[in-house]
PDB file of C-alpha atoms in Angstrom:
ATOM      1  CA  MET B 173      76.328 164.413  83.667  1.00 94.00           C
ATOM      2  CA  LEU B 174      75.327 161.214  85.426  1.00 98.00           C
ATOM      3  CA  ALA B 175      73.112 162.070  88.393  1.00 98.00           C
ATOM      4  CA  LEU B 176      70.184 160.665  90.350  1.00 98.00           C
ATOM      5  CA  GLU B 177      67.560 162.868  91.969  1.00 97.00           C
ATOM      6  CA  ASP B 178      67.237 160.790  95.133  1.00 98.00           C
ATOM      7  CA  HIS B 179      70.704 159.219  95.409  1.00 98.00           C
ATOM      8  CA  TRP B 180      74.268 160.403  95.723  1.00 98.00           C
ATOM      9  CA  VAL B 181      76.606 158.928  93.112  1.00 98.00           C
ATOM     10  CA  TRP B 182      80.378 158.583  93.538  1.00 98.00           C
ATOM     11  CA  ASP B 183      83.048 156.060  92.412  1.00 98.00           C
ATOM     12  CA  SER B 184      82.454 154.699  88.911  1.00 99.00           C
ATOM     13  CA  TRP B 185      83.978 152.471  86.233  1.00 99.00           C
ATOM     14  CA  TYR B 186      83.293 152.030  82.531  1.00 99.00           C
ATOM     15  CA  LEU B 187      83.179 149.520  79.701  1.00 98.00           C
ATOM     16  CA  HIS B 188      82.304 149.769  76.002  1.00 98.00           C
ATOM     17  CA  ASP B 189      80.551 146.636  74.726  1.00 97.00           C
ATOM     18  CA  GLY B 190      81.011 147.462  71.038  1.00 96.00           C
ATOM     19  CA  ASN B 191      77.751 149.412  70.845  1.00 97.00           C
ATOM     20  CA  HIS B 192      77.282 151.425  74.036  1.00 98.00           C
ATOM     21  CA  TRP B 193      79.133 152.720  77.057  1.00 99.00           C
ATOM     22  CA  HIS B 194      78.257 151.110  80.379  1.00 99.00           C
ATOM     23  CA  CYS B 195      78.906 152.776  83.717  1.00 99.00           C
ATOM     24  CA  TRP B 196      78.725 151.125  87.123  1.00 99.00           C
ATOM     25  CA  TYR B 197      78.749 153.400  90.119  1.00 99.00           C
ATOM     26  CA  LEU B 198      78.315 153.522  93.868  1.00 99.00           C
ATOM     27  CA  LYS B 199      75.067 155.084  95.070  1.00 99.00           C
ATOM     28  CA  ALA B 200      73.351 155.808  98.371  1.00 99.00           C
ATOM     29  CA  PRO B 201      69.945 157.356  99.165  1.00 98.00           C
ATOM     30  CA  LYS B 202      69.959 161.046 100.032  1.00 98.00           C
ATOM     31  CA  SER B 203      67.340 160.232 102.655  1.00 98.00           C
ATOM     32  CA  ILE B 204      70.157 159.208 105.027  1.00 98.00           C
ATOM     33  CA  GLY B 205      70.844 162.949 105.374  1.00 96.00           C
ATOM     34  CA  ASP B 206      74.629 163.051 105.727  1.00 97.00           C
ATOM     35  CA  PRO B 207      76.688 162.204 102.613  1.00 97.00           C
ATOM     36  CA  GLU B 208      79.478 160.900 104.860  1.00 96.00           C
ATOM     37  CA  LEU B 209      77.142 158.028 105.770  1.00 98.00           C
ATOM     38  CA  ARG B 210      76.887 156.964 102.131  1.00 98.00           C
ATOM     39  CA  HIS B 211      79.769 154.480 102.438  1.00 98.00           C
ATOM     40  CA  TRP B 212      77.753 152.284 104.828  1.00 98.00           C
ATOM     41  CA  ASN B 213      74.456 152.551 102.903  1.00 98.00           C
ATOM     42  CA  VAL B 214      75.727 151.634  99.457  1.00 99.00           C
ATOM     43  CA  THR B 215      74.537 149.683  96.450  1.00 99.00           C
ATOM     44  CA  GLN B 216      75.914 149.675  92.917  1.00 99.00           C
ATOM     45  CA  GLY B 217      74.050 151.178  89.986  1.00 99.00           C
ATOM     46  CA  HIS B 218      74.272 150.683  86.229  1.00 99.00           C
ATOM     47  CA  ALA B 219      73.721 153.167  83.406  1.00 99.00           C
ATOM     48  CA  VAL B 220      74.173 153.150  79.617  1.00 99.00           C
ATOM     49  CA  SER B 221      75.195 155.938  77.240  1.00 99.00           C
ATOM     50  CA  ASP B 222      76.255 156.592  73.662  1.00 98.00           C
ATOM     51  CA  ASP B 223      78.202 159.785  74.391  1.00 98.00           C
ATOM     52  CA  LEU B 224      79.262 159.672  78.092  1.00 98.00           C
ATOM     53  CA  VAL B 225      77.046 162.711  78.731  1.00 98.00           C
ATOM     54  CA  THR B 226      73.431 161.508  78.534  1.00 98.00           C
ATOM     55  CA  TRP B 227      72.777 158.359  80.554  1.00 99.00           C
ATOM     56  CA  GLU B 228      69.937 155.845  80.811  1.00 98.00           C
ATOM     57  CA  HIS B 229      69.789 154.369  84.296  1.00 98.00           C
ATOM     58  CA  ARG B 230      69.252 150.615  84.508  1.00 98.00           C
ATOM     59  CA  GLY B 231      68.802 150.265  88.265  1.00 97.00           C
ATOM     60  CA  THR B 232      70.827 148.378  90.861  1.00 98.00           C
ATOM     61  CA  SER B 233      73.463 145.954  89.603  1.00 98.00           C
ATOM     62  CA  LEU B 234      74.883 144.646  92.891  1.00 98.00           C
ATOM     63  CA  ALA B 235      74.084 144.994  96.594  1.00 99.00           C
ATOM     64  CA  PRO B 236      75.487 143.529  99.816  1.00 99.00           C
ATOM     65  CA  SER B 237      74.777 139.843 100.383  1.00 98.00           C
ATOM     66  CA  GLU B 238      72.133 138.684 102.788  1.00 95.00           C
ATOM     67  CA  GLY B 239      74.025 138.006 105.998  1.00 84.00           C
ATOM     68  CA  PRO B 240      75.954 136.541 107.466  1.00 97.00           C
ATOM     69  CA  ALA B 241      78.530 136.776 104.683  1.00 99.00           C
ATOM     70  CA  TRP B 242      81.940 138.294 104.026  1.00 99.00           C
ATOM     71  CA  ASP B 243      80.256 141.031 101.917  1.00 99.00           C
ATOM     72  CA  ASP B 244      76.983 141.553 103.795  1.00 99.00           C
ATOM     73  CA  LYS B 245      77.756 145.144 104.876  1.00 99.00           C
ATOM     74  CA  THR B 246      79.071 146.976 101.799  1.00 99.00           C
ATOM     75  CA  THR B 247      79.843 146.391  98.143  1.00 99.00           C
ATOM     76  CA  TRP B 248      82.242 149.043  96.911  1.00 99.00           C
ATOM     77  CA  THR B 249      84.293 149.971  93.861  1.00 99.00           C
ATOM     78  CA  GLY B 250      85.503 147.496  91.238  1.00 99.00           C
ATOM     79  CA  SER B 251      85.806 146.854  87.518  1.00 99.00           C
ATOM     80  CA  THR B 252      84.009 144.963  84.758  1.00 99.00           C
ATOM     81  CA  LEU B 253      85.456 143.149  81.742  1.00 99.00           C
ATOM     82  CA  ARG B 254      84.898 140.338  79.258  1.00 98.00           C
ATOM     83  CA  GLY B 255      86.632 136.984  79.580  1.00 97.00           C
ATOM     84  CA  ASP B 256      88.185 134.928  76.808  1.00 94.00           C
ATOM     85  CA  ASP B 257      85.037 132.794  76.575  1.00 93.00           C
ATOM     86  CA  GLY B 258      82.759 135.805  76.033  1.00 94.00           C
ATOM     87  CA  SER B 259      81.304 135.838  79.548  1.00 96.00           C
ATOM     88  CA  TRP B 260      81.312 138.996  81.643  1.00 98.00           C
ATOM     89  CA  HIS B 261      83.169 139.383  84.930  1.00 99.00           C
ATOM     90  CA  TYR B 262      82.400 141.890  87.672  1.00 99.00           C
ATOM     91  CA  PHE B 263      84.975 142.483  90.414  1.00 99.00           C
ATOM     92  CA  TYR B 264      84.135 144.479  93.526  1.00 99.00           C
ATOM     93  CA  THR B 265      85.134 145.320  97.110  1.00 99.00           C
ATOM     94  CA  GLY B 266      83.233 143.761 100.009  1.00 99.00           C
ATOM     95  CA  THR B 267      83.101 144.160 103.784  1.00 99.00           C
ATOM     96  CA  SER B 268      81.136 142.399 106.510  1.00 99.00           C
ATOM     97  CA  GLU B 269      78.810 143.480 109.281  1.00 98.00           C
ATOM     98  CA  ALA B 270      80.615 141.159 111.699  1.00 98.00           C
ATOM     99  CA  GLU B 271      83.908 143.005 111.164  1.00 98.00           C
ATOM    100  CA  GLY B 272      82.341 146.448 111.290  1.00 97.00           C
ATOM    101  CA  ALA B 273      83.123 147.054 107.589  1.00 98.00           C
ATOM    102  CA  LEU B 274      86.776 147.497 108.598  1.00 97.00           C
ATOM    103  CA  VAL B 275      88.307 144.508 106.768  1.00 98.00           C
ATOM    104  CA  GLN B 276      88.156 144.715 102.989  1.00 99.00           C
ATOM    105  CA  ARG B 277      88.311 141.819 100.531  1.00 99.00           C
ATOM    106  CA  ILE B 278      87.806 141.432  96.805  1.00 99.00           C
ATOM    107  CA  GLY B 279      84.796 139.727  95.257  1.00 99.00           C
ATOM    108  CA  HIS B 280      83.792 138.379  91.863  1.00 99.00           C
ATOM    109  CA  ALA B 281      80.470 137.954  90.068  1.00 99.00           C
ATOM    110  CA  VAL B 282      79.776 136.631  86.573  1.00 98.00           C
ATOM    111  CA  GLY B 283      77.076 137.194  83.970  1.00 97.00           C
ATOM    112  CA  GLU B 284      76.038 136.297  80.453  1.00 93.00           C
ATOM    113  CA  ASP B 285      74.972 139.895  79.846  1.00 94.00           C
ATOM    114  CA  LEU B 286      75.748 143.186  81.560  1.00 98.00           C
ATOM    115  CA  GLU B 287      72.450 143.401  83.433  1.00 95.00           C
ATOM    116  CA  THR B 288      72.304 140.356  85.727  1.00 96.00           C
ATOM    117  CA  TRP B 289      75.134 139.188  87.959  1.00 98.00           C
ATOM    118  CA  GLU B 290      75.640 136.089  90.082  1.00 98.00           C
ATOM    119  CA  ARG B 291      78.434 135.758  92.607  1.00 99.00           C
ATOM    120  CA  ALA B 292      81.036 133.132  91.746  1.00 98.00           C
ATOM    121  CA  GLY B 293      80.569 130.755  94.674  1.00 98.00           C
ATOM    122  CA  ASP B 294      80.270 132.957  97.752  1.00 98.00           C
ATOM    123  CA  GLY B 295      81.846 135.779  95.769  1.00 98.00           C
ATOM    124  CA  LEU B 296      85.175 135.917  97.582  1.00 99.00           C
ATOM    125  CA  CYS B 297      88.076 135.707  95.131  1.00 98.00           C
ATOM    126  CA  LEU B 298      91.064 137.333  96.866  1.00 99.00           C
ATOM    127  CA  ASP B 299      92.212 138.057 100.412  1.00 99.00           C
ATOM    128  CA  LEU B 300      95.506 139.051 102.024  1.00 99.00           C
ATOM    129  CA  THR B 301      96.574 135.457 102.604  1.00 98.00           C
ATOM    130  CA  GLY B 302      99.309 133.151 101.346  1.00 96.00           C
ATOM    131  CA  PRO B 303     103.086 133.560 101.046  1.00 96.00           C
ATOM    132  CA  ASN B 304     102.977 137.098  99.664  1.00 98.00           C
ATOM    133  CA  ALA B 305     100.644 138.429 102.354  1.00 98.00           C
ATOM    134  CA  ALA B 306     103.753 139.365 104.363  1.00 98.00           C
ATOM    135  CA  HIS B 307     104.268 142.274 101.949  1.00 99.00           C
ATOM    136  CA  TYR B 308     100.959 143.835 103.023  1.00 99.00           C
ATOM    137  CA  GLU B 309      99.772 145.534 106.202  1.00 98.00           C
ATOM    138  CA  THR B 310      97.362 143.121 107.862  1.00 95.00           C
ATOM    139  CA  ASP B 311      97.937 144.158 111.487  1.00 91.00           C
ATOM    140  CA  TRP B 312      96.334 147.533 110.855  1.00 87.00           C
ATOM    141  CA  GLU B 313      94.777 148.443 114.207  1.00 87.00           C
ATOM    142  CA  GLY B 314      96.475 151.487 115.670  1.00 86.00           C
ATOM    143  CA  ALA B 315      98.226 152.241 112.373  1.00 87.00           C
ATOM    144  CA  TRP B 316      95.337 152.965 110.003  1.00 94.00           C
ATOM    145  CA  HIS B 317      91.553 153.236 109.946  1.00 93.00           C
ATOM    146  CA  ASP B 318      90.930 149.930 108.116  1.00 96.00           C
ATOM    147  CA  ARG B 319      92.582 146.863 106.650  1.00 98.00           C
ATOM    148  CA  ALA B 320      92.880 148.161 103.131  1.00 98.00           C
ATOM    149  CA  MET B 321      92.212 145.873 100.161  1.00 99.00           C
ATOM    150  CA  ARG B 322      89.796 147.447  97.724  1.00 99.00           C
ATOM    151  CA  ASP B 323      89.056 148.979  94.307  1.00 99.00           C
ATOM    152  CA  PRO B 324      90.163 146.051  92.095  1.00 99.00           C
ATOM    153  CA  TRP B 325      91.143 146.995  88.542  1.00 99.00           C
ATOM    154  CA  VAL B 326      91.354 143.859  86.365  1.00 99.00           C
ATOM    155  CA  MET B 327      92.802 143.720  82.848  1.00 99.00           C
ATOM    156  CA  LYS B 328      94.193 141.276  80.314  1.00 98.00           C
ATOM    157  CA  ASP B 329      97.932 140.689  80.650  1.00 98.00           C
ATOM    158  CA  PRO B 330      99.347 142.368  77.511  1.00 96.00           C
ATOM    159  CA  ASP B 331     102.600 140.393  77.762  1.00 93.00           C
ATOM    160  CA  GLY B 332     101.222 136.868  77.845  1.00 90.00           C
ATOM    161  CA  PRO B 333      98.284 134.659  78.821  1.00 92.00           C
ATOM    162  CA  GLY B 334      96.325 135.455  81.926  1.00 97.00           C
ATOM    163  CA  TRP B 335      95.007 138.459  83.797  1.00 99.00           C
ATOM    164  CA  LEU B 336      96.294 141.168  86.115  1.00 99.00           C
ATOM    165  CA  MET B 337      94.599 142.779  89.107  1.00 99.00           C
ATOM    166  CA  TYR B 338      95.603 146.030  90.808  1.00 99.00           C
ATOM    167  CA  PHE B 339      94.050 147.202  94.064  1.00 99.00           C
ATOM    168  CA  THR B 340      94.340 149.730  96.888  1.00 99.00           C
ATOM    169  CA  ALA B 341      96.309 148.374  99.851  1.00 99.00           C
ATOM    170  CA  ARG B 342      98.997 149.227 102.381  1.00 98.00           C
ATOM    171  CA  ALA B 343     102.524 147.856 102.639  1.00 98.00           C
ATOM    172  CA  ALA B 344     103.962 146.215 105.745  1.00 97.00           C
ATOM    173  CA  GLY B 345     107.035 147.451 107.574  1.00 95.00           C
ATOM    174  CA  VAL B 346     106.921 151.140 106.586  1.00 96.00           C
ATOM    175  CA  ASP B 347     107.932 153.571 109.337  1.00 93.00           C
ATOM    176  CA  GLU B 348     105.751 156.529 108.343  1.00 96.00           C
ATOM    177  CA  THR B 349     102.098 155.560 108.144  1.00 96.00           C
ATOM    178  CA  ASN B 350     101.504 158.096 105.357  1.00 96.00           C
ATOM    179  CA  ASP B 351     104.208 156.416 103.267  1.00 96.00           C
ATOM    180  CA  ALA B 352     102.700 152.926 103.398  1.00 97.00           C
ATOM    181  CA  GLY B 353     100.055 153.230 100.695  1.00 98.00           C
ATOM    182  CA  CYS B 354     100.639 150.777  97.865  1.00 98.00           C
ATOM    183  CA  ILE B 355      99.206 149.435  94.642  1.00 99.00           C
ATOM    184  CA  GLY B 356      98.512 145.790  95.388  1.00 99.00           C
ATOM    185  CA  PHE B 357      98.852 143.162  92.690  1.00 99.00           C
ATOM    186  CA  ALA B 358      97.512 139.701  91.822  1.00 99.00           C
ATOM    187  CA  THR B 359      97.576 137.400  88.798  1.00 99.00           C
ATOM    188  CA  SER B 360      95.204 134.800  87.371  1.00 99.00           C
ATOM    189  CA  PRO B 361      95.243 132.325  84.479  1.00 98.00           C
ATOM    190  CA  ASP B 362      91.461 132.354  84.058  1.00 98.00           C
ATOM    191  CA  LEU B 363      89.803 135.182  86.090  1.00 98.00           C
ATOM    192  CA  MET B 364      88.571 132.593  88.588  1.00 98.00           C
ATOM    193  CA  THR B 365      91.703 131.594  90.536  1.00 98.00           C
ATOM    194  CA  TRP B 366      93.901 134.404  91.814  1.00 99.00           C
ATOM    195  CA  THR B 367      97.415 134.515  93.287  1.00 99.00           C
ATOM    196  CA  LEU B 368      98.396 137.401  95.542  1.00 99.00           C
ATOM    197  CA  GLU B 369     101.691 138.977  94.432  1.00 99.00           C
ATOM    198  CA  PRO B 370     103.901 141.656  96.051  1.00 99.00           C
ATOM    199  CA  PRO B 371     102.799 145.273  95.495  1.00 99.00           C
ATOM    200  CA  VAL B 372     103.927 146.932  92.267  1.00 98.00           C
ATOM    201  CA  PHE B 373     104.345 150.353  93.902  1.00 98.00           C
ATOM    202  CA  THR B 374     104.667 151.634  97.462  1.00 98.00           C
ATOM    203  CA  GLY B 375     104.976 155.068  99.008  1.00 94.00           C
ATOM    204  CA  GLY B 376     104.160 158.736  98.716  1.00 93.00           C
ATOM    205  CA  TRP B 377     100.791 158.528 100.472  1.00 94.00           C
ATOM    206  CA  GLY B 378      98.996 156.578 103.136  1.00 97.00           C
ATOM    207  CA  GLN B 379      96.629 155.252 100.486  1.00 97.00           C
ATOM    208  CA  LEU B 380      96.397 155.322  96.701  1.00 97.00           C
ATOM    209  CA  GLU B 381      92.715 154.822  95.953  1.00 98.00           C
ATOM    210  CA  VAL B 382      90.858 153.537  92.880  1.00 99.00           C
ATOM    211  CA  PRO B 383      93.777 152.496  90.628  1.00 99.00           C
ATOM    212  CA  GLN B 384      93.373 152.211  86.867  1.00 99.00           C
ATOM    213  CA  VAL B 385      96.219 150.896  84.698  1.00 99.00           C
ATOM    214  CA  LEU B 386      96.240 151.714  80.988  1.00 98.00           C
ATOM    215  CA  GLN B 387      98.636 152.290  78.110  1.00 97.00           C
ATOM    216  CA  ILE B 388      98.735 155.722  76.468  1.00 96.00           C
ATOM    217  CA  ASP B 389     100.895 156.269  73.374  1.00 93.00           C
ATOM    218  CA  GLY B 390     103.285 153.486  74.283  1.00 90.00           C
ATOM    219  CA  SER B 391     103.805 154.272  77.972  1.00 92.00           C
ATOM    220  CA  TRP B 392     101.945 152.858  80.953  1.00 97.00           C
ATOM    221  CA  HIS B 393     100.013 154.969  83.425  1.00 98.00           C
ATOM    222  CA  CYS B 394      98.441 154.044  86.754  1.00 98.00           C
ATOM    223  CA  LEU B 395      95.766 156.508  87.831  1.00 98.00           C
ATOM    224  CA  PHE B 396      94.889 156.837  91.495  1.00 97.00           C
ATOM    225  CA  CYS B 397      93.257 159.389  93.776  1.00 96.00           C
ATOM    226  CA  MET B 398      94.268 160.646  97.190  1.00 93.00           C
ATOM    227  CA  ASP B 399      93.827 163.281  99.881  1.00 89.00           C
ATOM    228  CA  PRO B 400      96.687 165.613 100.902  1.00 88.00           C
ATOM    229  CA  GLU B 401      96.219 164.738 104.581  1.00 90.00           C
ATOM    230  CA  HIS B 402      97.676 161.335 103.658  1.00 93.00           C
ATOM    231  CA  GLN B 403     100.741 162.702 101.816  1.00 92.00           C
ATOM    232  CA  ALA B 404     104.116 161.437 103.050  1.00 94.00           C
ATOM    233  CA  ARG B 405     106.546 163.966 104.498  1.00 93.00           C
ATOM    234  CA  TRP B 406     109.217 163.395 101.827  1.00 90.00           C
ATOM    235  CA  ASN B 407     106.598 163.774  99.097  1.00 89.00           C
ATOM    236  CA  ALA B 408     105.402 167.085 100.525  1.00 89.00           C
ATOM    237  CA  ARG B 409     108.984 168.388 100.793  1.00 89.00           C
ATOM    238  CA  LYS B 410     109.716 167.453  97.174  1.00 86.00           C
ATOM    239  CA  ASN B 411     106.442 168.379  95.471  1.00 82.00           C
ATOM    240  CA  GLY B 412     104.719 170.715  97.918  1.00 84.00           C
ATOM    241  CA  ARG B 413     101.301 169.997  99.342  1.00 84.00           C
ATOM    242  CA  ILE B 414      99.539 168.273  96.444  1.00 83.00           C
ATOM    243  CA  GLY B 415      95.819 168.839  96.041  1.00 84.00           C
ATOM    244  CA  ARG B 416      93.072 166.285  96.562  1.00 88.00           C
ATOM    245  CA  GLY B 417      92.052 164.598  93.341  1.00 91.00           C
ATOM    246  CA  THR B 418      93.327 162.376  90.534  1.00 94.00           C
ATOM    247  CA  HIS B 419      97.032 161.570  90.230  1.00 94.00           C
ATOM    248  CA  TYR B 420      99.061 158.993  88.334  1.00 96.00           C
ATOM    249  CA  LEU B 421     102.242 156.953  88.081  1.00 96.00           C
ATOM    250  CA  ILE B 422     104.250 156.298  84.908  1.00 96.00           C
ATOM    251  CA  GLY B 423     105.813 152.915  84.111  1.00 96.00           C
ATOM    252  CA  ASP B 424     107.645 151.043  81.372  1.00 93.00           C
ATOM    253  CA  THR B 425     105.468 147.942  81.718  1.00 96.00           C
ATOM    254  CA  PRO B 426     102.186 147.148  83.494  1.00 97.00           C
ATOM    255  CA  ARG B 427     104.247 145.471  86.214  1.00 96.00           C
ATOM    256  CA  GLY B 428     106.425 148.548  86.649  1.00 94.00           C
ATOM    257  CA  PRO B 429     108.755 149.823  87.766  1.00 96.00           C
ATOM    258  CA  TRP B 430     106.442 152.764  88.428  1.00 97.00           C
ATOM    259  CA  ARG B 431     107.521 156.307  89.205  1.00 93.00           C
ATOM    260  CA  LEU B 432     105.680 159.340  90.498  1.00 89.00           C
ATOM    261  CA  PRO B 433     106.096 162.324  88.147  1.00 88.00           C
ATOM    262  CA  ASP B 434     107.162 165.608  89.693  1.00 80.00           C
ATOM    263  CA  GLY B 435     104.620 168.308  90.430  1.00 71.00           C
ATOM    264  CA  ASP B 436     100.866 168.263  90.859  1.00 71.00           C
ATOM    265  CA  GLY B 437      98.465 165.591  89.672  1.00 86.00           C
ATOM    266  CA  LEU B 438      96.191 165.270  86.664  1.00 92.00           C
ATOM    267  CA  ASP B 439      93.096 166.863  88.193  1.00 92.00           C
ATOM    268  CA  THR B 440      93.271 168.597  91.551  1.00 85.00           C
ATOM    269  CA  LYS B 441      91.319 171.741  90.624  1.00 80.00           C
ATOM    270  CA  ALA B 442      87.849 170.529  89.621  1.00 74.00           C
ATOM    271  CA  LEU B 443      87.344 168.381  92.726  1.00 79.00           C
ATOM    272  CA  ARG B 444      86.793 165.391  90.467  1.00 90.00           C
ATOM    273  CA  TYR B 445      87.583 162.247  92.480  1.00 95.00           C
ATOM    274  CA  ALA B 446      87.963 158.529  91.699  1.00 97.00           C
ATOM    275  CA  ALA B 447      88.328 159.439  88.027  1.00 98.00           C
ATOM    276  CA  ARG B 448      88.864 157.070  85.096  1.00 99.00           C
ATOM    277  CA  ILE B 449      90.297 157.604  81.622  1.00 99.00           C
ATOM    278  CA  VAL B 450      88.362 156.146  78.681  1.00 99.00           C
ATOM    279  CA  GLU B 451      88.885 156.321  74.908  1.00 98.00           C
ATOM    280  CA  HIS B 452      85.999 158.156  73.212  1.00 98.00           C
ATOM    281  CA  ASP B 453      86.929 160.615  70.453  1.00 96.00           C
ATOM    282  CA  GLY B 454      90.270 160.928  72.220  1.00 97.00           C
ATOM    283  CA  LEU B 455      91.053 160.388  75.874  1.00 98.00           C
ATOM    284  CA  LYS B 456      88.381 161.487  78.340  1.00 98.00           C
ATOM    285  CA  LEU B 457      88.413 161.751  82.142  1.00 98.00           C
ATOM    286  CA  LEU B 458      85.284 160.938  84.157  1.00 98.00           C
ATOM    287  CA  GLY B 459      84.917 161.220  87.916  1.00 97.00           C
ATOM    288  CA  PHE B 460      82.453 162.342  90.550  1.00 97.00           C
ATOM    289  CA  LYS B 461      82.029 165.866  91.883  1.00 95.00           C
ATOM    290  CA  ASP B 462      83.537 165.620  95.327  1.00 89.00           C
ATOM    291  CA  GLY B 463      83.186 169.067  96.832  1.00 80.00           C
ATOM    292  CA  GLY B 464      83.167 172.795  96.295  1.00 72.00           C
ATOM    293  CA  PRO B 465      81.222 175.784  97.595  1.00 75.00           C
ATOM    294  CA  GLY B 466      78.032 173.735  97.798  1.00 78.00           C
ATOM    295  CA  GLY B 467      79.625 170.807  99.609  1.00 86.00           C
ATOM    296  CA  PHE B 468      79.550 167.211  98.412  1.00 92.00           C
ATOM    297  CA  GLY B 469      78.409 166.993  94.789  1.00 94.00           C
ATOM    298  CA  GLY B 470      77.428 163.359  94.449  1.00 96.00           C
ATOM    299  CA  TYR B 471      77.217 163.161  90.658  1.00 97.00           C
ATOM    300  CA  ILE B 472      79.569 162.201  87.819  1.00 98.00           C
ATOM    301  CA  MET B 473      80.828 165.210  85.911  1.00 96.00           C
ATOM    302  CA  ASP B 474      80.798 165.405  82.122  1.00 97.00           C
ATOM    303  CA  PRO B 475      83.957 164.020  80.493  1.00 97.00           C
ATOM    304  CA  ALA B 476      87.038 166.239  80.234  1.00 96.00           C
ATOM    305  CA  PRO B 477      89.680 165.800  77.482  1.00 97.00           C
ATOM    306  CA  VAL B 478      93.049 164.382  78.561  1.00 97.00           C
ATOM    307  CA  PHE B 479      96.295 165.090  76.701  1.00 96.00           C
ATOM    308  CA  ARG B 480      99.697 163.401  76.900  1.00 94.00           C
ATOM    309  CA  ARG B 481     102.771 165.611  76.781  1.00 92.00           C
ATOM    310  CA  GLY B 482     105.976 164.561  75.058  1.00 89.00           C
ATOM    311  CA  ASP B 483     107.578 163.522  78.351  1.00 89.00           C
ATOM    312  CA  GLY B 484     104.715 161.138  79.126  1.00 89.00           C
ATOM    313  CA  THR B 485     102.985 163.346  81.681  1.00 93.00           C
ATOM    314  CA  LEU B 486      99.238 163.952  81.422  1.00 95.00           C
ATOM    315  CA  THR B 487      97.273 167.186  81.465  1.00 94.00           C
ATOM    316  CA  LEU B 488      93.727 168.489  81.048  1.00 94.00           C
ATOM    317  CA  GLU B 489      95.057 171.570  79.249  1.00 83.00           C
ATOM    318  CA  ARG B 490      96.169 171.381  75.628  1.00 68.00           C
TER     319      ARG B 490
END
C-alpha cells in the first residue's frame, strides 16, 4: 500500500527504469479537513518500490508554478516516459488561478533523472487550439463543469516514428451532455512539438477520466474511469447502471477504432479509481481507494492481478 500519514493520495502513474518501479501521485494535506478540497490544494509526489507494495517516498516532484502562470493553481494527473535520447519527460495537467481552475491544459517538464524536473519553456505543450479544435467542446459554460483537457497518457507510436498522447476531453456537437465524453488525441515527432488531432473515441459517458493505452496479448486496451452519474442514457439502457470505477475500451490499433465491451467494467467493486495496469509478474492493477464505509480512502491499494479472457475482455477473477 502506498500511503502518507499526513496527506491524501489519489491519481497515480508508474514507470520501471530497469531497476525499480517509480510512482508519481497526486497528494494534498489532510489538514485542509475536507477531502473534496484536495483538488485545489494539490502537489505531485514521487515514490520508489521493488515490488509495488512497499514504497520509499521521495518527496514532492512537481507543484503549481509561481503565479501568474497557466499552471499556477493546480498540477494534476499525467504520465512519465523516456525519450529516444535517454532524457526523461513528465507530462501533466495544469490550471490557472486567473481562470478559477476551470480551464485545463497539458504541460511538459524534462529531467536528466527521475528526481528533478524543469518545465520545458513555460511548461505549456498542448491546448485546444488549431484546426482540429473544432472537434472538441471549448464553449463549455452551461454544458459542463469545466473545459476538459487533462490526464495526458503519452507513449511511443508502435507503428512508426513519433509519439502519441491520449487525454480526457469532451466532444463538440453532442446532444446529450453525458454522451460527449471523449478520449482526446495528439501526435508528436519529438515529444516537444505536439499536434492536436480529432478524438479517437467519443460517447457513453460525460467524461472518460485518466486514460491509459496499452497492448495486452495482441489487442489494444484503453483504460479509463468514470462515475455512473455521467453515464449516457443509451449506455444505461444497454448495459444497466454501471458502477463507479475502472473501465476500458478494446481496439485493433492504438488509433482505434475503439469499442466499449458489453457489461460491467474491470473494477467497480473495490472502489479503486484512476487505476493503471503494469507488468510485474503478470498484469497488475493499481489505483487509489476512493470510498467505502469509512469514506474517502486516500491511499493506493496493493496491486491486484488482471487476466485477459479469450474474447479480449479483462477481469480481476481468474
